[in-house]
Short mmCIF file of C-alpha atoms in Angstrom, two decimals:
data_model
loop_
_atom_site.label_atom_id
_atom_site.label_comp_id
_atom_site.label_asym_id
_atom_site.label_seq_id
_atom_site.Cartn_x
_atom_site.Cartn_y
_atom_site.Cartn_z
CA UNK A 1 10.04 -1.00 -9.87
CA UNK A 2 9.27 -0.97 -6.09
CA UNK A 3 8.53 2.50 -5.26
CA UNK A 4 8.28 5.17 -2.15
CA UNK A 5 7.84 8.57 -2.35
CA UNK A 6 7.89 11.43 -0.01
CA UNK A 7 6.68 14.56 -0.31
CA UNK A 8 9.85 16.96 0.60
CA UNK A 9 13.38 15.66 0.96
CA UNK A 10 14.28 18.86 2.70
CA UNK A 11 11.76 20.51 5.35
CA UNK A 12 12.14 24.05 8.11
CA UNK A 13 9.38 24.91 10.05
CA UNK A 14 8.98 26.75 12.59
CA UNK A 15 7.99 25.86 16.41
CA UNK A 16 4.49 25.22 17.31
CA UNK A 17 3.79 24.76 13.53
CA UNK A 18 1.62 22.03 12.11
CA UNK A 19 3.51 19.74 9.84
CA UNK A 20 2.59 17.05 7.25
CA UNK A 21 4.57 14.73 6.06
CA UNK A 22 3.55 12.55 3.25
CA UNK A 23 4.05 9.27 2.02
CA UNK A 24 3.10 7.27 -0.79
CA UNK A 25 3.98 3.65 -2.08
CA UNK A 26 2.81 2.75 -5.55
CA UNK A 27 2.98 -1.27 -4.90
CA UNK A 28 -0.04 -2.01 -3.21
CA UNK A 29 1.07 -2.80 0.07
CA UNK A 30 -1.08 -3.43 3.05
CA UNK A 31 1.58 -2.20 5.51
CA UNK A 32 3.27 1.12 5.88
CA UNK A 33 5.52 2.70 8.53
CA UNK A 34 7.02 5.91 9.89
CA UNK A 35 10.40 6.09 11.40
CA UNK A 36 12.34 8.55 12.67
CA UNK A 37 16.24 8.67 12.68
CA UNK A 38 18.72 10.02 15.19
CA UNK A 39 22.66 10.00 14.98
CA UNK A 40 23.38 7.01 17.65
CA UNK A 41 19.82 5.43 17.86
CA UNK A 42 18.92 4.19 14.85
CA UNK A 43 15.64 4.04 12.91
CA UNK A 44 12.90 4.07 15.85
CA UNK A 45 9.10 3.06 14.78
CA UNK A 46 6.69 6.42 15.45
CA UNK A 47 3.59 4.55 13.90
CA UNK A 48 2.51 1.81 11.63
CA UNK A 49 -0.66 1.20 9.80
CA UNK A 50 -2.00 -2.26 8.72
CA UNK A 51 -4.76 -1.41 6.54
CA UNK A 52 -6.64 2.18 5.53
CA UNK A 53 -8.17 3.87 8.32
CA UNK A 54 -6.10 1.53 10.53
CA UNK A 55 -2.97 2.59 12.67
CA UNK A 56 -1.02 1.11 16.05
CA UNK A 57 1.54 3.21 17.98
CA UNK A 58 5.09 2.38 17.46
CA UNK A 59 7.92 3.46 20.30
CA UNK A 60 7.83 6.68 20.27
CA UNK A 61 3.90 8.23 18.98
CA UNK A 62 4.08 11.36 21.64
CA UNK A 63 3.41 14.54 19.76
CA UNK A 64 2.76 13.09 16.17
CA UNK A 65 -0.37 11.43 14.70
CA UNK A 66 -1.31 9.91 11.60
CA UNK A 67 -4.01 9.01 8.98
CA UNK A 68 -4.04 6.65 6.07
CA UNK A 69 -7.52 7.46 3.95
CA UNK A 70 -5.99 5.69 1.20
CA UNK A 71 -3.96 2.58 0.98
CA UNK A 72 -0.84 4.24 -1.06
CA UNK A 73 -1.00 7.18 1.55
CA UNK A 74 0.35 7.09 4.80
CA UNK A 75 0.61 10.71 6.65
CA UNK A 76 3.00 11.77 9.71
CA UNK A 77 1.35 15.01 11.43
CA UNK A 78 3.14 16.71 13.81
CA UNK A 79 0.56 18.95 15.45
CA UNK A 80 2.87 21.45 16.96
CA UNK A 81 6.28 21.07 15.96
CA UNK A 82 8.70 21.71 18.90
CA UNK A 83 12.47 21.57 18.20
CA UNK A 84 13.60 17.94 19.64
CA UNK A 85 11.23 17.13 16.65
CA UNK A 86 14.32 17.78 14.42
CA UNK A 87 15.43 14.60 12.67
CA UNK A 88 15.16 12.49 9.71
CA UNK A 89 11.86 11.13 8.65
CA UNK A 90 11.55 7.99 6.70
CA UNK A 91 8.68 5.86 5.54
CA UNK A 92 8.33 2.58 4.62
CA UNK A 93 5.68 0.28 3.44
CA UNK A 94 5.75 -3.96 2.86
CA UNK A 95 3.31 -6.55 2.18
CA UNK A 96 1.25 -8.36 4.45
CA UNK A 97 2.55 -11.12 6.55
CA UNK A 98 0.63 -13.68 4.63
CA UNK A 99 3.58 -12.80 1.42
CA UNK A 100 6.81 -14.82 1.59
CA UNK A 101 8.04 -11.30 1.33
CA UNK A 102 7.20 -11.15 4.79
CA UNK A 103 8.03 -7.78 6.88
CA UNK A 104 10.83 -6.84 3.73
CA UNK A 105 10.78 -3.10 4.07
CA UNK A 106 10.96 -0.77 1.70
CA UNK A 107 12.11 2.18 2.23
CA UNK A 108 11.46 6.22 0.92
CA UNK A 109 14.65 8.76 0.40
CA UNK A 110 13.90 10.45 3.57
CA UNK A 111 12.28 13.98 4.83
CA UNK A 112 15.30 16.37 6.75
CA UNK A 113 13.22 18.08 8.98
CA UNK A 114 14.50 21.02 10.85
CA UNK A 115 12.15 22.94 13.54
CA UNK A 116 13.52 26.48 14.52
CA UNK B 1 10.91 -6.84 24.01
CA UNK B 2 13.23 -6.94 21.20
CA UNK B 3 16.48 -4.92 20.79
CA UNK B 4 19.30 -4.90 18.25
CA UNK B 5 23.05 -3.99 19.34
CA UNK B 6 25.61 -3.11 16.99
CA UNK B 7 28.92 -2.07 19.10
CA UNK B 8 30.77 -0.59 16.55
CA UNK B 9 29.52 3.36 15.75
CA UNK B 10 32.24 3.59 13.30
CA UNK B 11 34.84 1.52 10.98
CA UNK B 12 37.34 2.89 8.69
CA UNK B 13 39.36 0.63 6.50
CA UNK B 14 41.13 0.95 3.58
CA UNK B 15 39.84 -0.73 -0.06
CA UNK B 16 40.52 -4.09 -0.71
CA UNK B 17 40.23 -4.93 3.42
CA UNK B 18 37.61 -7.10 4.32
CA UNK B 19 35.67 -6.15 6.89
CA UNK B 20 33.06 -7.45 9.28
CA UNK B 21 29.98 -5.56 10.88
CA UNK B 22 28.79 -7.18 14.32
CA UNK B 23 25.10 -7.53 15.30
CA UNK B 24 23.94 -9.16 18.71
CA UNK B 25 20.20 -9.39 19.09
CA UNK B 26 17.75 -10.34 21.84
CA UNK B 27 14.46 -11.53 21.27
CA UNK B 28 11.65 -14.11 23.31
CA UNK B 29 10.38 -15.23 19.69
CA UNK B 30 11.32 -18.70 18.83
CA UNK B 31 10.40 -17.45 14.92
CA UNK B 32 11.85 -14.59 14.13
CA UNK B 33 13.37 -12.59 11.08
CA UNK B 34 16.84 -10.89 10.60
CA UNK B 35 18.10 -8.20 8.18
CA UNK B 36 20.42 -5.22 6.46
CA UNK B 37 19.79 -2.76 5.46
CA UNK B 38 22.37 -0.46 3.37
CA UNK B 39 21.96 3.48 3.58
CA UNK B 40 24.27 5.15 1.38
CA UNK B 41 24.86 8.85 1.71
CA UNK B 42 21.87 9.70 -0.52
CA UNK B 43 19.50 8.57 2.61
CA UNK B 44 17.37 5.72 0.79
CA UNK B 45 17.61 2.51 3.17
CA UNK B 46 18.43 -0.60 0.75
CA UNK B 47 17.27 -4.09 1.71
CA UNK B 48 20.74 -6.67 1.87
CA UNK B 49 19.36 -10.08 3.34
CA UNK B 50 16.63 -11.42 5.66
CA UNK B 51 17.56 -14.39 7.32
CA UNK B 52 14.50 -16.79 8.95
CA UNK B 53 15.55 -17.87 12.99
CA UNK B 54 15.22 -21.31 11.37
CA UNK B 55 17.95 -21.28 8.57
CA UNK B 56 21.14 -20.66 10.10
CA UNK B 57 22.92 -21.69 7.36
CA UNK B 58 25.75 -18.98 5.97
CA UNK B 59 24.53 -17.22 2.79
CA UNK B 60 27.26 -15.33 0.40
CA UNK B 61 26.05 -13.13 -2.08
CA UNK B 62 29.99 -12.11 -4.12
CA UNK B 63 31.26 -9.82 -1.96
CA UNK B 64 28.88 -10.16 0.56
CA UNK B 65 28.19 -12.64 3.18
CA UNK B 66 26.44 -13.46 6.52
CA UNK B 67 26.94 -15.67 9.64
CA UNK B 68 24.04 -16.13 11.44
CA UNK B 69 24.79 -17.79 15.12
CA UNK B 70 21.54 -18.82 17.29
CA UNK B 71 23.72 -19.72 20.12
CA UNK B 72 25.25 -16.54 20.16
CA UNK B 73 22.30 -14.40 19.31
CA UNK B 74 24.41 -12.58 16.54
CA UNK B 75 24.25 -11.96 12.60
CA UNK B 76 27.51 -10.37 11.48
CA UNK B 77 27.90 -8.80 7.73
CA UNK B 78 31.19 -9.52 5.97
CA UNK B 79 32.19 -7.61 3.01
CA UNK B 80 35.30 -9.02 1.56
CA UNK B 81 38.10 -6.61 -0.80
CA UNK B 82 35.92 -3.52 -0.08
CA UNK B 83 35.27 -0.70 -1.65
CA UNK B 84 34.79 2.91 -1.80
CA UNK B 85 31.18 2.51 -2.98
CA UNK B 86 30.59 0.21 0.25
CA UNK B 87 31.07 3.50 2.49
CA UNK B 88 27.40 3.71 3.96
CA UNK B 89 25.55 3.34 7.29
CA UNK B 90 24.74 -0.22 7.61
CA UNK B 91 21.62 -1.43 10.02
CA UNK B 92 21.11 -4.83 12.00
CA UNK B 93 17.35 -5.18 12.37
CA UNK B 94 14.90 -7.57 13.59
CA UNK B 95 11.40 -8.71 13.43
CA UNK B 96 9.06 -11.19 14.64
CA UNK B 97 7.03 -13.68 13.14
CA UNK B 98 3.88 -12.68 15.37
CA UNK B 99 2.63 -9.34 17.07
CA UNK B 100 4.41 -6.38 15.90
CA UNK B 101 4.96 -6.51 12.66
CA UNK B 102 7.48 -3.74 12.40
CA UNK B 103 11.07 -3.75 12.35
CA UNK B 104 13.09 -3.12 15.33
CA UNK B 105 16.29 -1.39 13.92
CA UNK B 106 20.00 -1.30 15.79
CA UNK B 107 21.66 1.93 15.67
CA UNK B 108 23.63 1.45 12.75
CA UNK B 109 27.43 1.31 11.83
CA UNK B 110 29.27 4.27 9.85
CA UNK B 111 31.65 1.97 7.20
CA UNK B 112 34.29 4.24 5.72
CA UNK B 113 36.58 2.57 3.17
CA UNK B 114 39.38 4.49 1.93
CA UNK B 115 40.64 4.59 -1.56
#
């Protein structure tokens, strides 16, 4: 079974905290994703990665980063937390665009973050 | 650039009402990949359909089915005799078949359905 896995479903921190927020997909995929999701605008794109050691900025990168050292693990680091940081944080990871599969997302349960 | 509209924030019906979900897109690709996604209240986005630019063919799936328009740019979600189980945030979403390979998402319509 097609699986994603995040580390906390439930997150408070406090502002001008460092956060991590982990990912990790155990189906080999090339491809994973970080979203975060507002009420009224959707899922927007924070930062993909293609490959390990490999990432491209999505919509919105200002004030997080990433890193991907391993190709089930795809990290979201916010490197001080500020409060409009508050949201839902999903991941997602697919198979390369070479699969008929192609760009199929699937998705994790979700991190609730809350920054105080 | 790409960008997904769905109008309608919210729908309530009541079960057994069929009930449509619009979604209008824009896009420059002349390939290009459609979807839904289903996110129940537990939070876990579910995959419905993708739908290539080049099959515009309708696709039903028992309760379920889609009508993909190229003239009109849109890819409305029917769910015939709902039910309560189909209450969920549903998402339009897009991507294309080169460049960015991530999904561009709408922002989503809130389907209540009332016992």
């Amino acid at each position: 079974d097609v699986k994603v896995t995040q580390s906390s479903r439930y997150l408070v921190k406090r502002t001008g905290e460092k956060v991590f927020l982990e990912c990790v997909q155990d189906m080999d995929h090339e491809n994973m994703f970080w979203y975060r999701q507002d009420p009224g605008l959707g899922l927007r794109l924070i930062y993909f990665s293609y490959d390990v050691k490999m990432k491209e900025k999505g919509d919105i990168p200002e004030g997080y980063s990433v890193s991907r050292e391993k190709k089930e693990r795809f990290s979201l680091i916010l490197e001080s937390a500020s409060t409009n940081q508050t949201s839902m944080y999903l991941c997602a990871s697919s198979w390369s665009e070479l699969a008929e599969a192609y760009n199929e997302q699937f998705f994790g349960p979700g991190t609730r973050l809350t920054v105080l | 650039a790409q960008k997904v509209t769905q109008a309608q924030t919210e729908i309530s019906v009541v079960e057994k009402e069929d009930v449509t979900l619009d979604c209008v897109y824009e896009t420059r690709d002349t390939t290009y990949y459609l979807f839904w996604y289903k996110q129940p209240p537990s939070g876990e986005l579910v995959f419905l359909i993708r739908r290539n630019s080049f099959d515009e063919q309708n696709e039903i799936s028992g309760r379920y089915s889609w009508n993909f328009q190229k003239s009109t740019s849109s890819f409305n979600f029917t769910i015939t005799a709902s039910q309560v189980v189909d209450s969920a945030v549903y998402f339009c979403a897009l991507s294309g078949y080169t460049g960015r390979r991530a999904l561009t998402f709408g922002s989503g319509t809130r389907l209540q359905v009332q016992p």
